[in-house]
Short mmCIF file of C-alpha atoms and ligand atoms in Angstrom, two decimals:
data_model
loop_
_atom_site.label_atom_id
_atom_site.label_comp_id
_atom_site.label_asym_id
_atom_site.label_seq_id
_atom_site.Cartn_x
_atom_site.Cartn_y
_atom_site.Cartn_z
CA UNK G 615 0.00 0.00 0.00
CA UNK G 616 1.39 3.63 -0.60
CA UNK G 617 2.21 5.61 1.89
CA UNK G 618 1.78 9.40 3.19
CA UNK G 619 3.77 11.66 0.85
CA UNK G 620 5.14 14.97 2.58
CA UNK G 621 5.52 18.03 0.46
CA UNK G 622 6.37 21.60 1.33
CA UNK G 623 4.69 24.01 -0.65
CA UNK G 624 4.96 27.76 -0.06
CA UNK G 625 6.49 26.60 3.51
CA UNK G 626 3.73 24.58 4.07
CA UNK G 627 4.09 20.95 5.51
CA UNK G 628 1.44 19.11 3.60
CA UNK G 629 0.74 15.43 4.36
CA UNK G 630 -1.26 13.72 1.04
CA UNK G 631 -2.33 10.21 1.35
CA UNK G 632 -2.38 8.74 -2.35
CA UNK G 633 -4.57 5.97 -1.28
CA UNK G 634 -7.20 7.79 -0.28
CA UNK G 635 -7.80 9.70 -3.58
CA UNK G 636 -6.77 6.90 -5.89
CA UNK G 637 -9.50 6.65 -8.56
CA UNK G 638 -11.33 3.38 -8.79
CA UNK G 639 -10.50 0.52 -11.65
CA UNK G 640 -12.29 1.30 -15.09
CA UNK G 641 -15.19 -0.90 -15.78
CA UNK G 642 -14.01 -1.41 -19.46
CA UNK G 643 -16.59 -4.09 -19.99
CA UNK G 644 -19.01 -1.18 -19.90
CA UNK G 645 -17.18 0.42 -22.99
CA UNK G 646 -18.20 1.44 -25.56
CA UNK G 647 -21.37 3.47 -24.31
CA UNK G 648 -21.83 6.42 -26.20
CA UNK G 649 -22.87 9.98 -24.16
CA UNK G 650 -21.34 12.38 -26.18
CA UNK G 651 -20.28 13.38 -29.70
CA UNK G 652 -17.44 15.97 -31.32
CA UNK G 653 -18.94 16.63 -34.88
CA UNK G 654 -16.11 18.42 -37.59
CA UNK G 655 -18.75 20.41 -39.33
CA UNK G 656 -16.54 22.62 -41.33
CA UNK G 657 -13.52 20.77 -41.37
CA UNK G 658 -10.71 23.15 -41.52
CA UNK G 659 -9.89 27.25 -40.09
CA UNK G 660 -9.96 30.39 -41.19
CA UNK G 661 -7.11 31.50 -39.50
CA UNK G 662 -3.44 29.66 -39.30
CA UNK G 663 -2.27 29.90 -36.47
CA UNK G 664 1.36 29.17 -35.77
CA UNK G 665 1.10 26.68 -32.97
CA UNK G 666 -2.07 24.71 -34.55
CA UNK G 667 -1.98 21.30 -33.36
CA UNK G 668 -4.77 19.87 -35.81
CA UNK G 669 -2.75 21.39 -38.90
CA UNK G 670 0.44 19.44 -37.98
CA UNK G 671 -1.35 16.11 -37.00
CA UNK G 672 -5.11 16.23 -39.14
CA UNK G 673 -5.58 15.97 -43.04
CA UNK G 674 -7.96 18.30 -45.06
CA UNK G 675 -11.38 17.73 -44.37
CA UNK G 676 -14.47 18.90 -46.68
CA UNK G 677 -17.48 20.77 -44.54
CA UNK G 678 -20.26 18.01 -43.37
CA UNK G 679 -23.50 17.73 -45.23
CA UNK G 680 -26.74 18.48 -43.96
CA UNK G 681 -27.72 15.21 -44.20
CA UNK G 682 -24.99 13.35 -42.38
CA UNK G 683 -25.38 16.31 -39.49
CA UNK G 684 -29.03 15.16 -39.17
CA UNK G 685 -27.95 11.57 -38.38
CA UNK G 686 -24.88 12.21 -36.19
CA UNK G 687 -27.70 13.53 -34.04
CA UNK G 688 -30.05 10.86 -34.90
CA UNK G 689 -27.64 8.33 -33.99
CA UNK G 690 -26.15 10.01 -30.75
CA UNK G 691 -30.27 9.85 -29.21
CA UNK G 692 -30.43 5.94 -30.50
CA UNK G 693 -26.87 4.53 -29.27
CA UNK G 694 -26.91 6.13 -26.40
CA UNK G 695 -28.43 4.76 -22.65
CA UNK G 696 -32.12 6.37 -22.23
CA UNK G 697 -30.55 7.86 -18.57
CA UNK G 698 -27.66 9.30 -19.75
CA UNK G 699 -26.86 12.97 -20.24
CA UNK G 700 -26.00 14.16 -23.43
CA UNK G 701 -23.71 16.57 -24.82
CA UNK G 702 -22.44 17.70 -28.42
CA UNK G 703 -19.11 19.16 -29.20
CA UNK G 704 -18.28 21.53 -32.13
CA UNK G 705 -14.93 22.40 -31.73
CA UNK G 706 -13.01 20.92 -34.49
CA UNK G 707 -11.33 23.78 -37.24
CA UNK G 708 -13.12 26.40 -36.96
CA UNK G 709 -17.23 25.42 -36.58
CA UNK G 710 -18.78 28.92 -37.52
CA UNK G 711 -17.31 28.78 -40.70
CA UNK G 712 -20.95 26.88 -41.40
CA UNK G 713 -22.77 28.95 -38.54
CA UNK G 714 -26.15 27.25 -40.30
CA UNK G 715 -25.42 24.20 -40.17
CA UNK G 716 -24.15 24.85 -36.04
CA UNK G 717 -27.30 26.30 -35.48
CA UNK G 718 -29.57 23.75 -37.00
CA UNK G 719 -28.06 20.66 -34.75
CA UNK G 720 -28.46 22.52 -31.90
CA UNK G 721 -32.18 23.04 -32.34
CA UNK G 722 -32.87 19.57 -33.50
CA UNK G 723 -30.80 18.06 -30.49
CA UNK G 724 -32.75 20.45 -28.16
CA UNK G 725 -35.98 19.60 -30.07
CA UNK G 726 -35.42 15.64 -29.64
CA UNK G 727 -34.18 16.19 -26.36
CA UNK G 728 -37.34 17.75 -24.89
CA UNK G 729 -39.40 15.26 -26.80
CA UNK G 730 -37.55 12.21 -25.04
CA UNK G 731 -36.84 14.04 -21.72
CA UNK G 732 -33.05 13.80 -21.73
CA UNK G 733 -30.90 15.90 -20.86
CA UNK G 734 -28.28 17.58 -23.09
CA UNK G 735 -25.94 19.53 -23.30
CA UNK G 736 -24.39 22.05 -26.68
CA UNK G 737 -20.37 23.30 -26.53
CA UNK G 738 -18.66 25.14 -29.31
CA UNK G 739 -15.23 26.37 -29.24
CA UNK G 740 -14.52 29.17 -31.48
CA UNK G 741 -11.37 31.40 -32.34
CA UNK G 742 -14.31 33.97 -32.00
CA UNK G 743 -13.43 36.15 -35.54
CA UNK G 744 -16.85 35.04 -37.57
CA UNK G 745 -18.87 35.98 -34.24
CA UNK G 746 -21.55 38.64 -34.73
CA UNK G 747 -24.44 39.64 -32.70
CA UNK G 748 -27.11 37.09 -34.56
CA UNK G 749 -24.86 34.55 -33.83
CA UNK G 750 -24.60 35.14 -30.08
CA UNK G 751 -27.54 36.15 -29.91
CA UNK G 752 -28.65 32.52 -31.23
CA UNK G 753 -26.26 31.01 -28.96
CA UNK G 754 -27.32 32.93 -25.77
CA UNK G 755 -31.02 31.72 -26.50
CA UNK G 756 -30.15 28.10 -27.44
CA UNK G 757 -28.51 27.66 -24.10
CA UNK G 758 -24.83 26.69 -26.13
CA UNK G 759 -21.83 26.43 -23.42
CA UNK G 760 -19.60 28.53 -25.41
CA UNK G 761 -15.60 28.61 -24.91
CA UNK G 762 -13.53 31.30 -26.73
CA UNK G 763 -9.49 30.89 -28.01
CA UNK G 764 -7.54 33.80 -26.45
CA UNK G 765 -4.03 34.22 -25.90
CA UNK G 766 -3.93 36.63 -23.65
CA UNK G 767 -2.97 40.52 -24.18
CA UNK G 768 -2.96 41.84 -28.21
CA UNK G 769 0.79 41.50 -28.45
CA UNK G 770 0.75 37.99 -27.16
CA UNK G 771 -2.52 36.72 -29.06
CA UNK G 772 -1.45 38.34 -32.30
CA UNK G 773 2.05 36.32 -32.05
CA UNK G 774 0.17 33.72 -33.26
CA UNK G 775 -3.19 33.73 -33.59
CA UNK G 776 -3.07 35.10 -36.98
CA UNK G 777 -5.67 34.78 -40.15
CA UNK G 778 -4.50 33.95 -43.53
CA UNK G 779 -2.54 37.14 -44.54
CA UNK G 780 -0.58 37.15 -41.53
CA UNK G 781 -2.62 39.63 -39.06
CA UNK G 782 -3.56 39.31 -35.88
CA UNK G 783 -7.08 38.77 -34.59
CA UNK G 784 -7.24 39.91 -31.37
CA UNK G 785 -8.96 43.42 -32.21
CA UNK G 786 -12.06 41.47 -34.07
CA UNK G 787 -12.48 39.10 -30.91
CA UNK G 788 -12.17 41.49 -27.74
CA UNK G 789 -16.01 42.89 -27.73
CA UNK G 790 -17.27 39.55 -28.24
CA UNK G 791 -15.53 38.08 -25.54
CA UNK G 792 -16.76 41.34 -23.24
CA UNK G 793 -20.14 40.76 -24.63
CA UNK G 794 -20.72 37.17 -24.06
CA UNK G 795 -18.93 37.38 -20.21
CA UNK G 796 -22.02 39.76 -19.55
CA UNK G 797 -24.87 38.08 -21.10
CA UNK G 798 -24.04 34.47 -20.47
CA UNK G 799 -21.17 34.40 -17.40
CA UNK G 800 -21.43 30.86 -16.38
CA UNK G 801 -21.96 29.48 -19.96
CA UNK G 802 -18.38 31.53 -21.01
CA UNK G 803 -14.94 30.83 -21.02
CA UNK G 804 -11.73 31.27 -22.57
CA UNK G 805 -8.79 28.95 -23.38
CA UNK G 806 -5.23 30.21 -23.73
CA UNK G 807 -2.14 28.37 -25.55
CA UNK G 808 0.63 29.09 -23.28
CA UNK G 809 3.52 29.27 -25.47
CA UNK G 810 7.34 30.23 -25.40
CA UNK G 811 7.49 34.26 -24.30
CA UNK G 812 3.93 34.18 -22.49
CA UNK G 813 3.63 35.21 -18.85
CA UNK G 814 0.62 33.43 -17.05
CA UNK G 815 -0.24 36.24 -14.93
CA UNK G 816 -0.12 38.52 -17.77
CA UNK G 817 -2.57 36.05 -19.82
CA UNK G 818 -4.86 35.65 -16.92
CA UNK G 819 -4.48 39.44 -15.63
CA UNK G 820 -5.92 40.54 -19.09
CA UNK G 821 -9.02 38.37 -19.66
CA UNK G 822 -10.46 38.11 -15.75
CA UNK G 823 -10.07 42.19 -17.03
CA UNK G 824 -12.19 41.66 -19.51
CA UNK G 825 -15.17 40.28 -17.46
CA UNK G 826 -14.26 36.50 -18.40
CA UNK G 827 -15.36 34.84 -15.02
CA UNK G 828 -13.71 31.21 -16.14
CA UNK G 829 -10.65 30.32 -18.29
CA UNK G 830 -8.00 28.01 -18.52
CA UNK G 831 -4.28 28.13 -19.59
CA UNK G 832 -3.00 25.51 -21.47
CA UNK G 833 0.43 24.27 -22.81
CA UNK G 834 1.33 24.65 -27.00
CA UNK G 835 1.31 20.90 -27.94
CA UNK G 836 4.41 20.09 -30.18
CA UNK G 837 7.15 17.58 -30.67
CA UNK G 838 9.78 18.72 -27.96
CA UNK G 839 12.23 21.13 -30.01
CA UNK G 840 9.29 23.29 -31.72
CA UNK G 841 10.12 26.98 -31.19
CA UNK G 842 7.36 27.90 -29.50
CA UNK G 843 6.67 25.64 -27.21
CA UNK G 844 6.61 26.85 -23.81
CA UNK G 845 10.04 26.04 -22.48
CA UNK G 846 11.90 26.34 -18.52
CA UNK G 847 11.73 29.54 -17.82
CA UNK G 848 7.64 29.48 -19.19
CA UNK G 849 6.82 26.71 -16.57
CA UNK G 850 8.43 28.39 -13.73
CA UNK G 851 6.33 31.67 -14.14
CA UNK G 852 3.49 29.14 -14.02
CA UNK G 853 3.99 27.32 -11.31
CA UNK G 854 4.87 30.69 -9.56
CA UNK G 855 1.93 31.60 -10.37
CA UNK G 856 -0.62 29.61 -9.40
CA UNK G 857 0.98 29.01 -6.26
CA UNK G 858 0.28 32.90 -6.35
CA UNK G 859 -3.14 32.44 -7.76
CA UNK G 860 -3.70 29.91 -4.95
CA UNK G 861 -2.89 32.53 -2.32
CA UNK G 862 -5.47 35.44 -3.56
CA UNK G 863 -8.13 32.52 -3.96
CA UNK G 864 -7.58 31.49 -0.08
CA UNK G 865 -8.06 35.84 0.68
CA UNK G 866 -10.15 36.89 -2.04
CA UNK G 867 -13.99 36.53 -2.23
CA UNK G 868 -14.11 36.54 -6.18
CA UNK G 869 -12.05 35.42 -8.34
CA UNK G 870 -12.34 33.98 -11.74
CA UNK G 871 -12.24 30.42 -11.80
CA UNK G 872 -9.50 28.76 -13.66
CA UNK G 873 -10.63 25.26 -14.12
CA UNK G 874 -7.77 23.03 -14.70
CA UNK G 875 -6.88 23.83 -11.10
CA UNK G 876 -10.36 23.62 -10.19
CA UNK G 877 -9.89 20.31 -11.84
CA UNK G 878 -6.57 19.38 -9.00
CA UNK G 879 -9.10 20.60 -6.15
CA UNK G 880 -11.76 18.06 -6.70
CA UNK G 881 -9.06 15.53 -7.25
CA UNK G 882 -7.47 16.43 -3.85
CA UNK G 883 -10.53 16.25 -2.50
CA UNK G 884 -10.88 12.47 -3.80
CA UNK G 885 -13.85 13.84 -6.24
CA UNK G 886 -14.20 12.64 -9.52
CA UNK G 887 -10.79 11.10 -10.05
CA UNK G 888 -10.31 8.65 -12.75
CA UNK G 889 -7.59 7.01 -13.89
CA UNK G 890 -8.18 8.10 -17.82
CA UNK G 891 -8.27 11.75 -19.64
CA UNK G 892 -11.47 11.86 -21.27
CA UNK G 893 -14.15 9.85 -22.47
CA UNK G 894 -12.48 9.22 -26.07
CA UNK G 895 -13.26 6.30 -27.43
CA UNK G 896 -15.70 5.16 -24.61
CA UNK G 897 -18.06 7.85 -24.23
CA UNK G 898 -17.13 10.11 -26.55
CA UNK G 899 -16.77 9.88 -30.08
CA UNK G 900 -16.22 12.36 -33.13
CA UNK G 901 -18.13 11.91 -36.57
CA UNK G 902 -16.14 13.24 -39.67
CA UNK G 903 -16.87 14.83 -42.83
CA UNK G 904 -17.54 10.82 -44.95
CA UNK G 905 -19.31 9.74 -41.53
CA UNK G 906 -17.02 7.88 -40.31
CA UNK G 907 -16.61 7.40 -36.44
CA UNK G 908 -13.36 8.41 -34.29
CA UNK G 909 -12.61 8.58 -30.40
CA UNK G 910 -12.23 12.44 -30.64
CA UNK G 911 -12.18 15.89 -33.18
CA UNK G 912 -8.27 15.31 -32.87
CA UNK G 913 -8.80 11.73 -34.22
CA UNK G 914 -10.74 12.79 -37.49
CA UNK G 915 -9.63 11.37 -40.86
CA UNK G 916 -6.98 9.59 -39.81
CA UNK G 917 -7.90 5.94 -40.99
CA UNK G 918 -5.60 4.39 -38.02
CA UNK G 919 -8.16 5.39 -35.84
CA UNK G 920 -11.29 4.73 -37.14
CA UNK G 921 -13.86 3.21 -35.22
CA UNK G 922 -16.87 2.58 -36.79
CA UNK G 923 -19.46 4.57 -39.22
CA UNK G 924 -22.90 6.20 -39.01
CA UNK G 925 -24.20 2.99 -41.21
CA UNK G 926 -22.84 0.40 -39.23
CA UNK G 927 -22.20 1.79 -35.99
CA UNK G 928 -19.44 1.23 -33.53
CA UNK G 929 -16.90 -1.36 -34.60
CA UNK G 930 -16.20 -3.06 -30.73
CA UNK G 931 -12.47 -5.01 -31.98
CA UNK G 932 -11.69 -1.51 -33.24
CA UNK G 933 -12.67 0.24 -30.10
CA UNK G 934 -11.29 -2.43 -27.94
CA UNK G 935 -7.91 -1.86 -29.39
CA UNK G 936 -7.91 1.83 -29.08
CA UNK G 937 -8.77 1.82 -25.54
CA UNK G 938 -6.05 -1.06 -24.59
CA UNK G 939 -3.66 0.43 -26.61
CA UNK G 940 -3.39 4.67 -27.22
CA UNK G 941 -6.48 5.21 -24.62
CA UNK G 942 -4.83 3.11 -21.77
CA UNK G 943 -5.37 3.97 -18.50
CA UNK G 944 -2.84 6.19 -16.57
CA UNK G 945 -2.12 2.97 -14.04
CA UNK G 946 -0.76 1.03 -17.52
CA UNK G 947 2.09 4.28 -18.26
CA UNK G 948 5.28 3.80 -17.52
CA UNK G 949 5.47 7.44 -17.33
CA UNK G 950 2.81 7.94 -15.09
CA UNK G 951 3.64 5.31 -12.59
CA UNK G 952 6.89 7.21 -11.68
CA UNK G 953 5.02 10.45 -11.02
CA UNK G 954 4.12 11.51 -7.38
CA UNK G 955 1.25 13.35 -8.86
CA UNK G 956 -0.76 10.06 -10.70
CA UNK G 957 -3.47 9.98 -7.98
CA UNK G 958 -4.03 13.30 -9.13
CA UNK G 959 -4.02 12.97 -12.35
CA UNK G 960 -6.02 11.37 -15.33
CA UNK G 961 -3.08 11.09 -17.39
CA UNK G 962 -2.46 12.30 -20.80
CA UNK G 963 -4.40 13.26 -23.04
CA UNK G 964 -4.42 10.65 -25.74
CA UNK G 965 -3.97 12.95 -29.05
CA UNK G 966 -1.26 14.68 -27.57
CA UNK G 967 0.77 11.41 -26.87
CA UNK G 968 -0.38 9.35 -29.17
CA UNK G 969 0.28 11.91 -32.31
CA UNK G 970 2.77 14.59 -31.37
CA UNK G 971 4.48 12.74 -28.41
CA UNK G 972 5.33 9.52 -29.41
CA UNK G 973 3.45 7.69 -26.62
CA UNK G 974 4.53 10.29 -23.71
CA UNK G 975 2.99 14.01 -22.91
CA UNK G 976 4.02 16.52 -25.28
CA UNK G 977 6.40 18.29 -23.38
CA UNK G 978 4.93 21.10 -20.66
CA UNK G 979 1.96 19.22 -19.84
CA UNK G 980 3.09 17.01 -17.07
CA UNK G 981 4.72 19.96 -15.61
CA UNK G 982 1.63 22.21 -15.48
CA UNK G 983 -0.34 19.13 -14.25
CA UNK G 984 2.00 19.06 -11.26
CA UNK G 985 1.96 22.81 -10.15
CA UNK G 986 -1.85 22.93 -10.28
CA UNK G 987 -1.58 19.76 -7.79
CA UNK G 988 0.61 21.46 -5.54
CA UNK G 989 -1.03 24.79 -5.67
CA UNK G 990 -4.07 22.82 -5.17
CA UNK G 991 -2.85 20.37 -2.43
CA UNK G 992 -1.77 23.71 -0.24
CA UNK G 993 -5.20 25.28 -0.95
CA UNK G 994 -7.24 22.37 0.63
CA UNK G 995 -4.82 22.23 3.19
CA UNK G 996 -4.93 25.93 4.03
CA UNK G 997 -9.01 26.05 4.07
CA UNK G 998 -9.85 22.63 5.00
CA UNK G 999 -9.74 23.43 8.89
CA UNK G 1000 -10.73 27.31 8.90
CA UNK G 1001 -13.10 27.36 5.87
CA UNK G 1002 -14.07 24.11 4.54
CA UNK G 1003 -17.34 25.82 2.96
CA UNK G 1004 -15.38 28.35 1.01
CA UNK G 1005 -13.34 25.25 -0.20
CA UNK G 1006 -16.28 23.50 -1.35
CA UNK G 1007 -17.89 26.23 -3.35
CA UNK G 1008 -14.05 26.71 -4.97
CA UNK G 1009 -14.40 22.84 -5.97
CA UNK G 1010 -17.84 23.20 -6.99
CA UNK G 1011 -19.88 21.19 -4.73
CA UNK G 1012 -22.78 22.51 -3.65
CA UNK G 1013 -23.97 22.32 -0.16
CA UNK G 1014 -27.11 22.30 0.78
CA UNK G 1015 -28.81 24.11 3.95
S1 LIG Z 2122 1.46 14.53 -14.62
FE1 LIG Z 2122 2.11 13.41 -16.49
S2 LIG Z 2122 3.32 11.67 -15.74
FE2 LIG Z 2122 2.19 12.51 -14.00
S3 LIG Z 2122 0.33 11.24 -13.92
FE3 LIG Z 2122 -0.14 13.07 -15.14
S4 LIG Z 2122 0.22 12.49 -17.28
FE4 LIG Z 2122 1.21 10.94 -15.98
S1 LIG Z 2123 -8.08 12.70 -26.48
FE1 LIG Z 2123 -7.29 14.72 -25.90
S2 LIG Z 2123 -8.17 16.14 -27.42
FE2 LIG Z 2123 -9.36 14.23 -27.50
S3 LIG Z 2123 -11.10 14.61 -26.10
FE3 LIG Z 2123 -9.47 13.56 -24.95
S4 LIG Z 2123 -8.32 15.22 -23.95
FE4 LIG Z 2123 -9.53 16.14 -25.63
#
C-alpha cells in the first residue's frame, strides 16, 4: 500500500495520502457506451495559427453535409443509454465557418431532447473572428456552453493567432468576448495556448479584465524542439503563479475560476478522479466529414483510428484496441507510474501522446499538471480546517442548507 507523501509548498508541511484519492478501476466491460459526440462540421480554419496542433497532425477535411449532421444527431439519441446525459461538441477547425449548419443541430438536439426528456448539453469552441451579434444572440437563447481561443494581451494573441494574410485577430475578438462574459457568465470561457514568451499572470491578468469569469491556460502541444513551445523559464512563471493564484483565492472573495486547477481541487478532494483523460473512445466519439466514427475531433480522418461509421455503428475489436492500446489507462504508463502526482491525475491526453508525443505528454503538460496539484494540495490544506465551505464552493460542490 502507498504511503503518506510529505511536500512543502509555499512553507507549508502538507501530508497527502495517495490511497485515499486513488481513482477506482475502469469498468471497461461497460465500454463502448456512447454519451457524447465531437462533430467536424466545417472541417478546416480560417485563420493559421502558428502553434495549430490539428494542422500538424489532421488531413484536409471537406465541410459536413446536412444530411450526415441530421444523423450524427439521430444516432447520438439511438446509441446512447435512455438515462444518460448528453452533450455535443463543435470544436473541431473552426465550426462557424458553417454557422447554419451549427445552429440547425443545436435546435434539433434540443428539439429531440425535450421530446424524449433527456438531458443535453451544446459546446462550441470558437477562435471567435466570424462571431456577430445574430450569432450570439442565437447562442445565448439556445442555451450553447460557449468557450472562446484567447491568448492573452494583443501583443501575445497576435504572435500567433493570426488569419490567412498574416494579421492578428485579437482586435475582431475582444467585444465579443466582453459581450458574451455579460450576457451568459457561467456558460463563457476562454482557453489560452501558453507558449514560449507568455507570462501566465499577464494572460490571466488581461481576460479576468475583460469580465471573463472562467478560463483556462494551457500548454502549446508540439514535438519537444518546436520553437514555440513553452520552455523552462515558461513553466516556472506558471507554477509561480498559481501558487500565487492559490494565495489570492484562499483571501479573495471573487475570483475567476480557472478550471484546470479547479480540476486538481476536486481531485485532492478524492472527487471525480479517474484514472483516464477523457471519455475518447468510450463515451465520446467524433463523426467526420464521410461519416465515419473516431474517439475524438483530434482523431478525425486519420484511418488508423477509425472506429466505426454512421451505417454500421461502432466497430467493438476496433474500439477495444484503441482503448487497450493509445487510450490506456494512466495505471498502464510507464510514465505515469513514476510520477508523485498520478493519484491526481487522469493522465495524458491521448492525441497529444499518441500523435505529437510519441506515446509520452508533449512536453509542458506534465509539468503544469503538477503545479496545479501542488497549488491545489496547499489550498485544501490551508481552508480545510478554517473554511471548509469556502473550499467547497471553490471545488464546486454545492452544499445544501
Ligand atoms: S502529470 Fe504526467 S506523468 Fe504525472 S500522472 Fe499526469 S500524465 Fe502521468
Ligand atoms: S483525447 Fe485529448 S483532445 Fe481528444 S477529447 Fe481527450 S483530452 Fe480532448
Amino acid at each position: 500500500m502507498a504511503s503518506i507523501q510529505q511536500l512543502t509548498v509555499m512553507g507549508r508541511e502538507i501530508g497527502f495520502d495517495p490511497a485515499s484519492v486513488r481513482a477506482l478501476p475502469l469498468a471497461e466491460e461497460r465500454f463502448p457506451d456512447v454519451s457524447s459526440l465531437a462533430i467536424d462540421v466545417s472541417g478546416g480554419c480560417n485563420l493559421r495559427c502558428g502553434y495549430c496542433a490539428e494542422s500538424m497532425t489532421l488531413p484536409k477535411r471537406p465541410p459536413m453535409d446536412r444530411e450526415l449532421l441530421v444523423r450524427s444527431v439521430e444516432r447520438l439519441f439511438e446509441w446512447s443509454d435512455p438515462g444518460a446525459q448528453l452533450s455535443i461538441f463543435f470544436g473541431s477547425g473552426e465550426p462557424l465557418l458553417q454557422p447554419e449548419s451549427v445552429k440547425t443541430v443545436g435546435k434539433l438536439a434540443r428539439k429531440m431532447a425535450r421530446k424524449n426528456s433527456r438531458g443535453l448539453s451544446l459546446f462550441l469552441t470558437t477562435n471567435g473572428t466570424l462571431l456577430n451579434a445574430r450569432i450570439i444572440q442565437w447562442l445565448v437563447s439556445d442555451g450553447w456552453e460557449v468557450k472562446v481561443s484567447l491568448d492573452g494581451p494583443r501583443e501575445v494573441h497576435d504572435r500567433f493567432r493570426t488569419d490567412g494574410m498574416g494579421r492578428g485577430t485579437y482586435d475582431r475578438i475582444e467585444r465579443h468576448v466582453r459581450t458574451l462574459s455579460k450576457k451568459i457568465p457561467e456558460r463563457f470561457s476562454t482557453t489560452s495556448v501558453l507558449c514560449q514568451g507568455s507570462d501566465p499572470a499577464r494572460i490571466f491578468q488581461e481576460i479576468a479584465g475583460l469580465g471573463v469569469r472562467t478560463l483556462e491556460i494551457v500548454p502549446a502541444a508540439a514535438p519537444p524542439g518546436a520553437s514555440f513551445l513553452p520552455g523552462e523559464t515558461e513553466i516556472d512563471h506558471y507554477r509561480a503563479f498559481i501558487l500565487a493564484y492559490a494565495k489570492r483565492v484562499a483571501k479573495s472573495r471573487e475570483m475567476p475560476t480557472i478550471t484546470r486547477f479547479q480540476t486538481q481541487l476536486r481531485r485532492v478532494l478524492g472527487i471525480g478522479n479517474r484514472q483516464i483523460a477523457c471519455g475518447a473512445g468510450r463515451t465520446l466519439f467524433a463523426v467526420g466529414p464521410e461519416g465515419g466514427l473516431y474517439p475524438c475531433y483530434r482523431f478525425v480522418g486519420l484511418d488508423a483510428f477509425k472506429l466505426g461509421d454512421l451505417h454500421t455503428g461502432l466497430w467493438k475489436d476496433a474500439v477495444q484496441r484503441f482503448t487497450a492500446g493509445c487510450a490506456r489507462p494512466s495505471t498502464e504508463r510507464q510514465q505515469c507510474g513514476r510520477c508523485w502526482a498520478s493519484p491526481l491525475c487522469d493522465g495524458p491526453c491521448f492525441a497529444g501522446a499518441a500523435l505529437i508525443g510519441k506515446g509520452s505528454t508533449p512536453p509542458g503538460f506534465c509539468e503544469m499538471i503538477r503545479a496545479d496539484s501542488e497549488a491545489a494540495l496547499w489550498l485544501a490544506d490551508t481552508l480545510r480546517l478554517r473554511k471548509p465551505k469556502k473550499l467547497c464552493g471553490l471545488a464546486g460542490i454545492h452544499l445544501n442548507g
